[in-house]
């Protein structure tokens, strides 16, 4: 089988830097698609590989929030054509399992094993170096010039949507907006608090504004995020400290917010968020916590106050429905996704991009090819 030389970002072990390397990429097999990557978002989920919070086979080609243009389709591919602009779905679904049949494709069980083994759906890799396999993060590995991905990971997007925006629809936007519209189903006139003002948190704020929330309280550790959160639709901004819950209650008639979103994945903040929810309200956890971590959400409080805690994985999405929907909302100016991109980088600047993300300097950085 023929191969192509590509440049990609690779992680060889936890607590090391991403390395830009030349890899061999095989042509697509049956049911697979070759995509030329245009843009990939700088997301914290890839950083979890660096810290070891997400265990994964290595060496691994990273990147899971991407978009590009279809170059080649393999045998038995339907619904995706050469020249299509596609956003990449990092949680492919089979369409036939229990979860897919019951409207929860983001929980599809069919492809979990190969995706977390770092392979394609057939259990093998398309990437290698010197004859040795290089694993694919989320089946995408899209911090790279080209990728081979399963056809179910490709969702065609209107070509009027810039591919930088389409890349964010592939993860941050779908996770944040989806947590509001799909998971929580926020009601018009509600009060909302969002902890974390990164790409997912800002997308959550945009979703809350679209849903018609009357009060949207943004909470972040960095005061630098105030202006950006307000531009995205927040009515109030709080720098997180020990008085945050008290201040949220003061802004919500001493009750707490109807809906509180934790978009970071830090157990201590998740516990803080439960306190910020009003009795009878809902806490939505959309940030990814380190594997093996635990959160103390006291049962007595949940019972006596009838608070609901919901997990939101990938915004409870149906990507075939939601990617085009969010793209259409962007084109109609119902979601101002341009505000999410605060910096762009070249591939060889990926470590700089992650330094900026960790410092809180950026909303969402994007590596542009």
Coordinates of C-alpha atoms in Angstrom, one line a residue:
X1 CA 0.0 0.0 0.0
X2 CA 1.4 3.4 -0.9
X3 CA 2.2 6.0 1.7
X4 CA 2.7 9.8 1.8
X5 CA 5.2 11.8 3.9
X6 CA 3.5 14.3 6.2
X7 CA 4.4 16.7 9.0
X8 CA 2.6 16.0 12.3
X9 CA 2.8 16.9 16.0
X10 CA 3.8 13.8 18.0
X11 CA 4.0 13.1 21.8
X12 CA 6.4 10.3 22.8
X13 CA 5.9 10.3 26.5
X14 CA 4.0 12.3 29.2
X15 CA 5.6 15.4 30.6
X16 CA 7.5 16.1 27.3
X17 CA 7.0 18.5 24.5
X18 CA 5.2 18.0 21.2
X19 CA 7.6 17.1 18.5
X20 CA 7.1 18.0 14.8
X21 CA 8.1 14.9 12.8
X22 CA 7.9 13.5 9.4
X23 CA 5.5 10.4 9.4
X24 CA 4.3 8.0 6.8
X25 CA 0.6 8.1 6.1
X26 CA -1.1 5.2 4.4
X27 CA -3.8 5.7 1.8
X28 CA -7.4 5.3 3.1
X29 CA -8.8 1.7 3.4
X30 CA -12.5 0.8 3.0
X31 CA -14.8 3.2 4.8
X32 CA -12.0 5.8 5.3
X33 CA -11.3 9.3 3.9
X34 CA -8.1 11.3 3.3
X35 CA -8.5 14.9 4.4
X36 CA -6.1 17.8 3.9
X37 CA -6.3 19.7 7.2
X38 CA -6.8 23.4 7.2
X39 CA -7.1 24.2 10.9
X40 CA -6.9 22.5 14.3
X41 CA -8.0 24.0 17.6
X42 CA -5.7 24.1 20.6
X43 CA -7.8 22.2 23.1
X44 CA -7.0 21.1 26.7
X45 CA -7.9 17.5 25.9
X46 CA -4.6 17.1 24.0
X47 CA -2.8 18.6 27.0
X48 CA -4.2 15.8 29.2
X49 CA -1.9 13.5 27.2
X50 CA 1.1 15.6 28.3
X51 CA 0.2 15.6 31.9
X52 CA -0.8 11.9 31.9
X53 CA -4.3 12.7 33.0
X54 CA -5.5 10.8 30.0
X55 CA -3.6 7.5 29.5
X56 CA -2.9 6.7 25.8
X57 CA -0.6 4.5 23.8
X58 CA 2.5 6.3 22.5
X59 CA 4.0 7.7 20.4
X60 CA 0.8 9.4 19.5
X61 CA 0.0 12.0 16.8
X62 CA -2.2 14.5 18.6
X63 CA -5.1 16.8 17.6
X64 CA -8.8 16.2 17.7
X65 CA -10.5 19.5 16.9
X66 CA -10.0 19.8 13.2
X67 CA -11.5 20.7 9.8
X68 CA -10.3 20.4 6.2
X69 CA -11.0 19.4 2.7
X70 CA -11.6 15.8 1.5
X71 CA -8.9 14.7 -1.0
X72 CA -9.6 10.9 -1.5
X73 CA -12.4 8.6 -0.4
X74 CA -11.8 4.9 0.1
X75 CA -14.1 2.1 -1.0
X76 CA -17.5 1.8 0.5
X77 CA -17.7 5.5 1.5
X78 CA -21.1 7.2 1.2
X79 CA -22.2 10.7 2.0
X80 CA -18.7 12.2 1.8
X81 CA -17.2 13.4 -1.5
X82 CA -13.9 14.7 -2.8
X83 CA -13.9 18.5 -2.4
X84 CA -16.2 18.5 0.6
X85 CA -15.4 20.8 3.5
X86 CA -15.6 18.7 6.7
X87 CA -15.5 19.2 10.4
X88 CA -14.0 16.2 12.2
X89 CA -16.0 14.3 14.8
X90 CA -13.8 12.7 17.5
X91 CA -16.6 10.4 18.8
X92 CA -17.7 8.4 15.7
X93 CA -20.9 6.5 16.1
X94 CA -22.2 3.4 14.4
X95 CA -25.9 4.3 14.1
X96 CA -27.1 0.9 15.2
X97 CA -26.1 0.2 18.8
X98 CA -28.5 0.8 21.8
X99 CA -27.3 4.4 22.3
X100 CA -27.5 5.4 18.7
X101 CA -30.9 3.9 18.3
X102 CA -32.1 5.8 21.4
X103 CA -30.9 9.2 20.2
X104 CA -27.6 9.3 22.2
X105 CA -24.9 8.8 19.5
X106 CA -22.3 10.6 21.6
X107 CA -22.4 7.6 23.9
X108 CA -22.0 5.1 21.1
X109 CA -20.2 2.0 22.5
X110 CA -19.2 0.4 19.2
X111 CA -16.0 2.4 18.6
X112 CA -14.8 3.1 22.1
X113 CA -12.2 0.4 22.1
X114 CA -10.3 1.2 18.9
X115 CA -10.5 5.0 19.4
X116 CA -8.9 4.7 22.9
X117 CA -6.4 2.2 21.6
X118 CA -5.2 4.9 19.2
X119 CA -6.1 3.0 16.0
X120 CA -8.6 3.2 13.1
X121 CA -11.8 1.2 13.5
X122 CA -10.2 -1.9 12.2
X123 CA -7.6 -1.9 15.0
X124 CA -4.6 -0.8 12.9
X125 CA -2.9 2.5 12.4
X126 CA -2.4 4.5 9.2
X127 CA 0.6 6.4 10.7
X128 CA 4.1 5.0 11.1
X129 CA 7.7 6.1 11.4
X130 CA 10.6 3.9 10.3
X131 CA 8.1 1.0 10.0
X132 CA 6.8 1.4 13.6
X133 CA 3.2 2.4 14.3
X134 CA 2.3 5.9 15.5
X135 CA -1.1 6.1 17.2
X136 CA -3.9 8.4 16.4
X137 CA -5.5 10.5 19.1
X138 CA -9.3 10.1 18.9
X139 CA -8.9 8.4 15.6
X140 CA -8.1 11.8 14.0
X141 CA -4.5 12.9 14.8
X142 CA -5.2 16.2 13.1
X143 CA -2.3 18.4 14.2
X144 CA -1.0 17.2 10.8
X145 CA -1.0 18.3 7.2
X146 CA -3.1 15.3 6.1
X147 CA -5.1 12.7 8.0
X148 CA -6.9 9.4 7.2
X149 CA -10.0 9.1 9.3
X150 CA -13.2 7.0 9.4
X151 CA -15.9 8.3 7.1
X152 CA -18.2 8.5 10.2
X153 CA -15.7 11.1 11.6
X154 CA -16.4 13.4 8.6
X155 CA -19.3 15.8 8.7
X156 CA -19.7 18.0 5.6
X157 CA -20.0 21.7 6.4
X158 CA -21.3 24.6 4.3
X159 CA -18.3 26.0 2.3
X160 CA -19.3 29.5 3.4
X161 CA -18.1 28.7 6.9
X162 CA -14.3 29.5 7.4
X163 CA -12.5 26.2 8.1
X164 CA -11.0 27.8 11.2
X165 CA -14.5 28.1 12.6
X166 CA -15.4 24.6 11.3
X167 CA -12.6 23.2 13.3
X168 CA -14.0 24.7 16.6
X169 CA -17.4 23.3 15.7
X170 CA -15.6 20.0 15.8
X171 CA -15.1 20.2 19.6
X172 CA -15.4 23.4 21.7
X173 CA -18.5 24.8 20.1
X174 CA -20.4 21.4 20.0
X175 CA -19.4 20.7 23.6
X176 CA -20.3 24.1 25.0
X177 CA -23.4 25.1 23.0
X178 CA -24.6 21.5 23.1
X179 CA -24.3 21.4 26.9
X180 CA -26.8 24.3 26.9
X181 CA -29.2 23.3 24.2
X182 CA -29.1 19.5 24.4
X183 CA -28.0 18.5 27.9
X184 CA -29.5 21.2 30.1
X185 CA -32.1 22.5 27.7
X186 CA -31.8 25.9 29.3
X187 CA -35.1 27.8 29.5
X188 CA -35.6 31.4 28.3
X189 CA -35.3 33.8 31.2
X190 CA -33.2 31.5 33.3
X191 CA -30.1 32.4 35.3
X192 CA -26.8 30.7 34.3
X193 CA -23.3 30.6 35.8
X194 CA -20.4 29.3 33.7
X195 CA -17.2 28.3 35.5
X196 CA -14.2 28.5 33.0
X197 CA -13.8 30.9 30.1
X198 CA -11.8 28.8 27.7
X199 CA -13.1 27.6 24.4
X200 CA -15.8 25.4 25.9
X201 CA -16.8 27.9 28.6
X202 CA -17.1 30.8 26.0
X203 CA -19.1 28.5 23.7
X204 CA -21.4 27.7 26.7
X205 CA -21.9 31.5 27.2
X206 CA -22.8 31.9 23.5
X207 CA -25.2 29.0 23.8
X208 CA -26.8 30.5 26.9
X209 CA -27.3 33.8 25.2
X210 CA -28.9 32.1 22.2
X211 CA -31.2 30.2 24.6
X212 CA -32.4 33.5 26.1
X213 CA -30.9 33.3 29.6
X214 CA -31.6 36.5 31.4
X215 CA -28.5 36.5 33.6
X216 CA -25.3 34.8 32.5
X217 CA -22.5 34.9 35.1
X218 CA -19.0 34.1 33.8
X219 CA -16.5 32.9 36.4
X220 CA -12.8 32.5 35.7
X221 CA -9.5 32.6 37.6
X222 CA -8.2 35.3 35.3
X223 CA -9.5 38.9 35.2
X224 CA -8.1 39.1 31.6
X225 CA -11.2 37.1 30.5
X226 CA -13.7 39.7 31.6
X227 CA -14.0 41.6 28.3
X228 CA -14.2 38.5 26.2
X229 CA -16.9 36.9 28.3
X230 CA -19.0 40.1 28.2
X231 CA -18.6 40.3 24.4
X232 CA -19.8 36.7 24.2
X233 CA -23.0 37.5 26.1
X234 CA -22.2 37.3 29.9
X235 CA -24.1 39.9 32.0
X236 CA -21.6 39.6 34.9
X237 CA -18.0 38.5 35.4
X238 CA -16.5 37.2 38.6
X239 CA -12.8 36.3 39.4
X240 CA -13.1 33.0 41.2
X241 CA -12.3 33.0 44.9
X242 CA -13.7 31.9 48.2
X243 CA -16.6 34.4 47.9
X244 CA -17.7 33.4 44.4
X245 CA -20.8 31.3 45.6
X246 CA -21.9 34.2 47.9
X247 CA -21.6 36.6 45.0
X248 CA -23.6 34.4 42.6
X249 CA -26.3 34.1 45.2
X250 CA -26.4 37.9 45.5
X251 CA -26.9 38.2 41.8
X252 CA -29.7 35.6 41.8
X253 CA -32.1 36.8 44.5
X254 CA -30.1 34.8 47.1
X255 CA -31.0 31.5 45.6
X256 CA -28.2 30.5 43.3
X257 CA -28.3 30.0 39.6
X258 CA -30.9 27.9 37.8
X259 CA -28.1 26.2 35.8
X260 CA -24.4 26.1 36.6
X261 CA -21.9 24.8 34.0
X262 CA -18.4 23.5 35.0
X263 CA -16.3 23.7 31.8
X264 CA -12.9 23.0 33.3
X265 CA -12.8 19.5 34.7
X266 CA -11.4 20.3 38.2
X267 CA -13.0 18.3 41.0
X268 CA -12.7 21.1 43.6
X269 CA -14.4 23.6 41.2
X270 CA -17.1 21.0 40.5
X271 CA -17.8 20.9 44.2
X272 CA -17.9 24.7 44.4
X273 CA -20.3 24.7 41.4
X274 CA -22.8 22.5 43.3
X275 CA -23.0 25.2 46.0
X276 CA -23.7 27.8 43.4
X277 CA -26.8 25.9 42.1
X278 CA -30.2 26.9 43.5
X279 CA -32.3 24.3 45.2
X280 CA -34.1 22.4 42.4
X281 CA -31.5 23.7 39.9
X282 CA -29.1 21.8 37.7
X283 CA -25.3 21.4 37.6
X284 CA -23.8 20.4 34.2
X285 CA -20.3 18.9 34.1
X286 CA -18.8 19.4 30.7
X287 CA -15.1 19.7 31.5
X288 CA -13.1 16.5 31.3
X289 CA -11.6 15.6 34.7
X290 CA -8.3 13.6 35.0
X291 CA -8.9 9.8 34.7
X292 CA -9.1 8.3 38.2
X293 CA -10.0 11.6 40.0
X294 CA -13.0 11.9 42.3
X295 CA -15.5 14.6 43.2
X296 CA -17.3 14.9 46.5
X297 CA -20.9 15.7 45.7
X298 CA -22.7 15.1 49.0
X299 CA -25.8 12.9 48.8
X300 CA -27.5 14.6 51.7
X301 CA -27.3 18.0 49.9
X302 CA -28.6 16.5 46.6
X303 CA -31.5 14.8 48.3
X304 CA -32.6 17.7 50.6
X305 CA -32.2 20.4 47.9
X306 CA -33.3 18.3 44.9
X307 CA -30.4 19.5 42.9
X308 CA -29.7 17.6 39.6
X309 CA -26.1 16.8 38.4
X310 CA -25.7 16.0 34.7
X311 CA -22.7 14.9 32.8
X312 CA -22.4 16.4 29.3
X313 CA -20.1 14.5 27.0
X314 CA -19.5 16.3 23.7
X315 CA -22.6 18.4 24.3
X316 CA -24.9 15.3 24.2
X317 CA -24.4 15.7 20.5
X318 CA -25.7 14.1 17.3
X319 CA -22.8 15.5 15.2
X320 CA -24.6 14.8 11.9
X321 CA -27.3 17.1 13.1
X322 CA -25.5 19.5 15.3
X323 CA -22.4 20.4 13.2
X324 CA -24.4 21.7 10.3
X325 CA -26.9 23.3 12.8
X326 CA -24.2 25.3 14.5
X327 CA -22.6 26.2 11.2
X328 CA -26.0 27.6 10.0
X329 CA -26.4 29.5 13.3
X330 CA -23.0 31.0 12.7
X331 CA -23.9 32.1 9.2
X332 CA -27.1 33.6 10.5
X333 CA -25.1 35.5 13.1
X334 CA -26.9 33.7 15.9
X335 CA -23.6 32.4 17.2
X336 CA -20.7 34.8 17.0
X337 CA -18.0 32.2 16.8
X338 CA -15.4 34.6 15.5
X339 CA -14.9 35.9 19.0
X340 CA -13.5 32.5 20.1
X341 CA -10.4 32.7 17.9
X342 CA -7.9 35.0 19.6
X343 CA -4.6 33.7 18.1
X344 CA -3.4 31.6 15.1
X345 CA -0.2 29.6 14.9
X346 CA 1.8 27.5 12.5
X347 CA 2.3 23.8 13.3
X348 CA 5.9 24.3 14.5
X349 CA 4.5 26.8 17.1
X350 CA 2.3 24.2 18.8
X351 CA 4.2 24.3 22.1
X352 CA 4.0 28.1 22.1
X353 CA 0.2 27.8 21.5
X354 CA -0.2 25.5 24.5
X355 CA 1.9 27.8 26.7
X356 CA -0.5 30.6 25.8
X357 CA -3.6 28.4 26.5
X358 CA -2.3 27.4 29.9
X359 CA -1.5 31.0 30.8
X360 CA -5.1 32.1 30.1
X361 CA -4.0 34.5 27.4
X362 CA -6.2 33.1 24.7
X363 CA -9.8 32.1 24.2
X364 CA -9.0 29.5 21.5
X365 CA -5.8 29.3 19.6
X366 CA -5.9 27.6 16.2
X367 CA -3.1 26.0 14.3
X368 CA -3.6 27.0 10.6
X369 CA -2.1 25.1 7.7

